[in-house]
Coordinates of C-alpha atoms and ligand atoms in Angstrom, one line a residue:
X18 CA -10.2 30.3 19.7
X19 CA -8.6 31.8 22.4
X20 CA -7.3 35.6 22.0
X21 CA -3.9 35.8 21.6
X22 CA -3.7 32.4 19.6
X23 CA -2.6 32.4 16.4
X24 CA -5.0 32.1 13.5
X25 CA -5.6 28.9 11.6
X26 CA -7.5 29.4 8.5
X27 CA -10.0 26.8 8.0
X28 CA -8.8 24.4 4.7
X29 CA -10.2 22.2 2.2
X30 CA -8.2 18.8 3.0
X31 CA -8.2 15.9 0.9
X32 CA -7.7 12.4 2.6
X33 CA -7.3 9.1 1.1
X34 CA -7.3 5.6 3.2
X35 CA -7.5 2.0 2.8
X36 CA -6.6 0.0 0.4
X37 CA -6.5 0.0 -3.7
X38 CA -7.8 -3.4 -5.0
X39 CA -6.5 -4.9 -9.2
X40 CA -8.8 -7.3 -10.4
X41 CA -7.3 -10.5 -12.0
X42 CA -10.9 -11.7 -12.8
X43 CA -14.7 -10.8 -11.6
X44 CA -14.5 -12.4 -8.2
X45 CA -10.2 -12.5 -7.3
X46 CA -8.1 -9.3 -6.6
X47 CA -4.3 -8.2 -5.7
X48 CA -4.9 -6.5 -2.7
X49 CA -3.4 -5.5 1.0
X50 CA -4.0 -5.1 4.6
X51 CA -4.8 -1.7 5.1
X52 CA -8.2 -1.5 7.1
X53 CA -8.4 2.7 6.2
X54 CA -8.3 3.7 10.1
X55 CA -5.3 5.7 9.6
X56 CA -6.7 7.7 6.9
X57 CA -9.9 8.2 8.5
X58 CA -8.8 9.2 12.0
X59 CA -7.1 12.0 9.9
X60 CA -10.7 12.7 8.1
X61 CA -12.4 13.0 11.6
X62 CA -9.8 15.0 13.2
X63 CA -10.4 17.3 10.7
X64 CA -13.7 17.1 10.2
X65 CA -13.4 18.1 14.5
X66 CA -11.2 21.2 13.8
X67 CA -13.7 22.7 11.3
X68 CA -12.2 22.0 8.2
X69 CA -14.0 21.0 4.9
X70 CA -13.2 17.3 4.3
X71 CA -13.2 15.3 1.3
X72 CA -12.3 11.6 1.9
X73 CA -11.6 9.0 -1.0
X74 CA -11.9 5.6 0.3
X75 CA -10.7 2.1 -1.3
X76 CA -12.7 -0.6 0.1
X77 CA -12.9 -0.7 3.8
X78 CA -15.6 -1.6 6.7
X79 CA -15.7 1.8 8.4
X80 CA -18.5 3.7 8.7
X81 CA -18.4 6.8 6.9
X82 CA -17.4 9.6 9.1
X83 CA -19.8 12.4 9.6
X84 CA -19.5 15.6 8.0
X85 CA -16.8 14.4 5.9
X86 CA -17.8 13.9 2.1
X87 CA -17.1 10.4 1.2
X88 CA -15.8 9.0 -2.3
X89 CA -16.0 5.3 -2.2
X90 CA -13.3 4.0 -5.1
X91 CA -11.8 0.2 -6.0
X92 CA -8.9 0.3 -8.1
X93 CA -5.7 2.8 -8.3
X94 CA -7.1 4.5 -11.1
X95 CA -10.4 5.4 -9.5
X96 CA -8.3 6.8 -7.3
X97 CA -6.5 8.6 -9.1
X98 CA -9.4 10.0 -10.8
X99 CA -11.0 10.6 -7.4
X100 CA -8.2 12.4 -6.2
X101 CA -7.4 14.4 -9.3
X102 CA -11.0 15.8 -9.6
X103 CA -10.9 16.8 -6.2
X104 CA -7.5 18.6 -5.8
X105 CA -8.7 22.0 -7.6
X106 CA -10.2 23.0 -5.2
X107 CA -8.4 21.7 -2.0
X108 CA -5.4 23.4 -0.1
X109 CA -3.7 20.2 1.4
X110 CA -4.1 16.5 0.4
X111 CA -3.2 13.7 2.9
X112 CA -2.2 10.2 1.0
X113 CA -2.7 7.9 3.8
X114 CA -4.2 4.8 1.1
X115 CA -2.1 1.7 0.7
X116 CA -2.4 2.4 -3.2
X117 CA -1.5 -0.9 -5.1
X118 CA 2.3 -1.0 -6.9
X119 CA 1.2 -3.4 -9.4
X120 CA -1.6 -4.6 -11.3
X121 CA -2.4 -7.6 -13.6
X122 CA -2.0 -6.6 -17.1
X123 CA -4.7 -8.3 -18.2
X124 CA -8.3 -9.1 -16.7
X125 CA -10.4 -11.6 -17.2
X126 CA -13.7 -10.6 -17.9
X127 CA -14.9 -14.4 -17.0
X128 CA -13.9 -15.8 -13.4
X129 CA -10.8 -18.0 -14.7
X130 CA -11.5 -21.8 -13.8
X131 CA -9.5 -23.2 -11.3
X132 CA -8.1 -25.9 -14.3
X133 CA -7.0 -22.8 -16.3
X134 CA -5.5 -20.5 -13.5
X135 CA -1.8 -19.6 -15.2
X136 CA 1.2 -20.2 -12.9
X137 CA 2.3 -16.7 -13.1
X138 CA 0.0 -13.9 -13.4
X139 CA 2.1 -10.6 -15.1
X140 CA 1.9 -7.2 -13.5
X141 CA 2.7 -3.7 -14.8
X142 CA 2.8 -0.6 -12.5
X143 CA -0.3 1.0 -11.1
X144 CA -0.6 4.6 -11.5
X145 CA 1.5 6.5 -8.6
X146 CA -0.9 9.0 -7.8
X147 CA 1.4 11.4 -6.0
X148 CA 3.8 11.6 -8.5
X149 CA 0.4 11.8 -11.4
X150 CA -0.5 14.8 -9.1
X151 CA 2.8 16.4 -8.1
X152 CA 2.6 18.9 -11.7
X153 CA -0.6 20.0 -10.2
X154 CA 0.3 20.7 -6.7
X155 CA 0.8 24.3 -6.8
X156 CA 0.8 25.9 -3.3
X157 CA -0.9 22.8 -2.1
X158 CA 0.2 20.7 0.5
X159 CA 1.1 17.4 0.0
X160 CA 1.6 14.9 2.7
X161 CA 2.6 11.0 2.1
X162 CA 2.8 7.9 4.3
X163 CA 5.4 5.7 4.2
X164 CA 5.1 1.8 4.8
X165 CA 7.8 0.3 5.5
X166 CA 9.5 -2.4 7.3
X167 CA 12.8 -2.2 9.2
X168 CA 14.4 1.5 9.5
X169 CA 12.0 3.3 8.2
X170 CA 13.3 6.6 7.8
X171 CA 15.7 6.2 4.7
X172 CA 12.9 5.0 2.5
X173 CA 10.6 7.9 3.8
X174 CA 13.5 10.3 2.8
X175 CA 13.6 8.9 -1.0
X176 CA 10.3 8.9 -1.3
X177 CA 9.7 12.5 0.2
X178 CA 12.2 13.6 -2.6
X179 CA 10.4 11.4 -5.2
X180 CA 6.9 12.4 -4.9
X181 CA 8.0 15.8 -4.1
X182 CA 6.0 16.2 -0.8
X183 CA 6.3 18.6 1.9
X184 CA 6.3 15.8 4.8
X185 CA 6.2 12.6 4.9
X186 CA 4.7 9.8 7.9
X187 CA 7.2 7.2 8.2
X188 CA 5.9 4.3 9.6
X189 CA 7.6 0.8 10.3
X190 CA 4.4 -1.5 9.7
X191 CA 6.2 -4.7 10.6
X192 CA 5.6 -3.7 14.6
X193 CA 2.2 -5.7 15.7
X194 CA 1.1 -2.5 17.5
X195 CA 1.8 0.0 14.4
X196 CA 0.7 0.1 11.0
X197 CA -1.7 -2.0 9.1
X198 CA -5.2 -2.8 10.5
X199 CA -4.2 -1.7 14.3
X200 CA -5.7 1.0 16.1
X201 CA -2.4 2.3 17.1
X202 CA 0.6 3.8 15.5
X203 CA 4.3 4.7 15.8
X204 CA 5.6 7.0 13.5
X205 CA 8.2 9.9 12.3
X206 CA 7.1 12.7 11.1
X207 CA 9.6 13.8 8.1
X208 CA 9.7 17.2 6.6
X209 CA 11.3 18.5 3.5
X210 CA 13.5 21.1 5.5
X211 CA 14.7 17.2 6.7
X212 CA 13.4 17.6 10.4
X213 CA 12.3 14.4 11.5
X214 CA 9.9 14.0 14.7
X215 CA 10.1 10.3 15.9
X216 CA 6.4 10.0 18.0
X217 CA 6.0 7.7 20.6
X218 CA 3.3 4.8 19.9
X219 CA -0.3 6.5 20.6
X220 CA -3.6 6.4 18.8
X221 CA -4.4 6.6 15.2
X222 CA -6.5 9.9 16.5
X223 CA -3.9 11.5 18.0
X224 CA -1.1 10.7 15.3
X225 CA -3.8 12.4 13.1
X226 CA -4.0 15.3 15.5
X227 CA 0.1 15.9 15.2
X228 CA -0.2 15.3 11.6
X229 CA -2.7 18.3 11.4
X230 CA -1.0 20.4 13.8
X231 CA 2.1 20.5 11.4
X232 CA -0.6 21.1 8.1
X233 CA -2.1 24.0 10.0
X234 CA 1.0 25.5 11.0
X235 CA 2.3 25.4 7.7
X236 CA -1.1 26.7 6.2
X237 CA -0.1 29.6 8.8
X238 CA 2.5 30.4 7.2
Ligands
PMT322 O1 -5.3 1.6 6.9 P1 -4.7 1.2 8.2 O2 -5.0 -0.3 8.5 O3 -5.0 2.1 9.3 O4 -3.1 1.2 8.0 C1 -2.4 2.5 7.8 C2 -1.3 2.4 6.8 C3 -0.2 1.5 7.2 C4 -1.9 1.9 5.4 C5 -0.8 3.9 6.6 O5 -0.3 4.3 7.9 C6 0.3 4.0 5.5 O6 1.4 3.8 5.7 N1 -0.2 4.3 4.3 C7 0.7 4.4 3.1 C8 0.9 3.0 2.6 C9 1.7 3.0 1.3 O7 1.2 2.8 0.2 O8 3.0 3.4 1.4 P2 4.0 3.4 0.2 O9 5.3 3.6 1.0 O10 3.9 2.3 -0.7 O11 3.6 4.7 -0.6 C10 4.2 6.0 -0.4 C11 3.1 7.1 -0.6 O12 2.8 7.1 -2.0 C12 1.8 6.9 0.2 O13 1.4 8.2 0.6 C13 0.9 6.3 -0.9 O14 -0.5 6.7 -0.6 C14 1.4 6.9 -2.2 N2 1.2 6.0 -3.3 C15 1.6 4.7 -3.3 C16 1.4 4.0 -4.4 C17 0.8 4.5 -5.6 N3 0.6 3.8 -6.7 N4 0.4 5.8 -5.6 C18 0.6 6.6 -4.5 O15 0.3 7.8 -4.5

């Protein structure tokens, strides 16, 4: 660091990516497009500025990133579990994982025959895992994604206030080059003093990079 910088201290940063998968049976899942590059971008730019990593992963076909310790999970629960064991000892959590709403009530234990397949499957919530978390947050930093289509930004607001995060990364995934499975992203950057930073489109890497700059900063103090 050069002198006269100012001093980041290194953290403990949990990130999640990809998607959550509820089974309905053995072999057929609700499910959604995330492809975890957003969530691991942030895990390797963080990984790069020297901080210790932990990175909790629904199914995705990235390789690991290295020196980042990797938690491989399926459903929202193992998530939440996965997340929950690690947020002790962490100082800022990044919830970039398209974590399923909904889940099938019941699952079948045998793959359902085709004949036999009902009309209507019934759902009940999936765990929210912020909002699990948020009595345990403490001095940590929490930072949320938004995913959302049209304006995003009111959305990103309610949910900022909801899950009780410090900022929040609105994104509008209905644009082809933003969002799910893309290697690019446009995003605002919202903040519970209700600053919003609209980015320009740029890399997943470097939308990582301005996501950590503000985490550092705030870490700072
Ligand atoms: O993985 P990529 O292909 O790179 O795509 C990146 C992305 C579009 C998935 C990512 O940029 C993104 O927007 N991630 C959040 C997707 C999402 O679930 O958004 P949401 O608006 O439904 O959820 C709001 C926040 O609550 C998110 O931080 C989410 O992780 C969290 N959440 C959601 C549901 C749930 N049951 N528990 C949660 O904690």
């Amino acid at each position: 660091m050069e002198a006269g910088c100012c001093y980041v201290p290194l953290m403990r940063i949990v990130v999640t990516a990809g998607p959550t998968r509820e089974a309905i049976d053995p072999v057929r899942f609700i499910s959604n497009r995330s492809s975890g590059r957003m969530g691991y971008a942030v895990a390797e730019e963080a990984v790069a500025r020297g901080h210790g990593v932990v990175l909790i992963a629904g199914p995705v076909a990235l390789a690991d990133p290295p020196g980042a310790q990797v938690i491989r999970v399926t459903t929202s629960e193992d998530m939440l579990a996965a997340v929950g064991n690690a947020l002790e000892s962490c100082d800022a959590l990044v919830m970039a994982a398209a974590v399923a709403d909904w889940r099938p009530v019941t699952v079948s234990a045998e793959k359902i025959k085709k004949s036999r397949i009902p009309p209507v499957i019934r759902l009940e919530p999936a765990p929210d895992i912020l909002k699990t978390l948020r009595p345990r947050k403490g001095g940590r930093i929490f930072v949320g994604f938004a995913a959302e289509t049209g304006n995003p930004l009111p959305e990103a607001v309610r949910k900022l206030r909801d899950k009780g995060l410090d900022m929040i990364v609105a994104n509008d995934v209905s644009q082809a080059d933003a969002g799910f499975d893309v290697e690019t992203n446009r995003c605002t950057l919202v903040t519970g003093e209700d600053e919003a930073v609209a980015l320009p489109l740029m890399s997943k890497m470097d939308v990582a990079g301005r996501i950590l700059d503000w985490i550092e900063k705030r870490r700072a103090g």
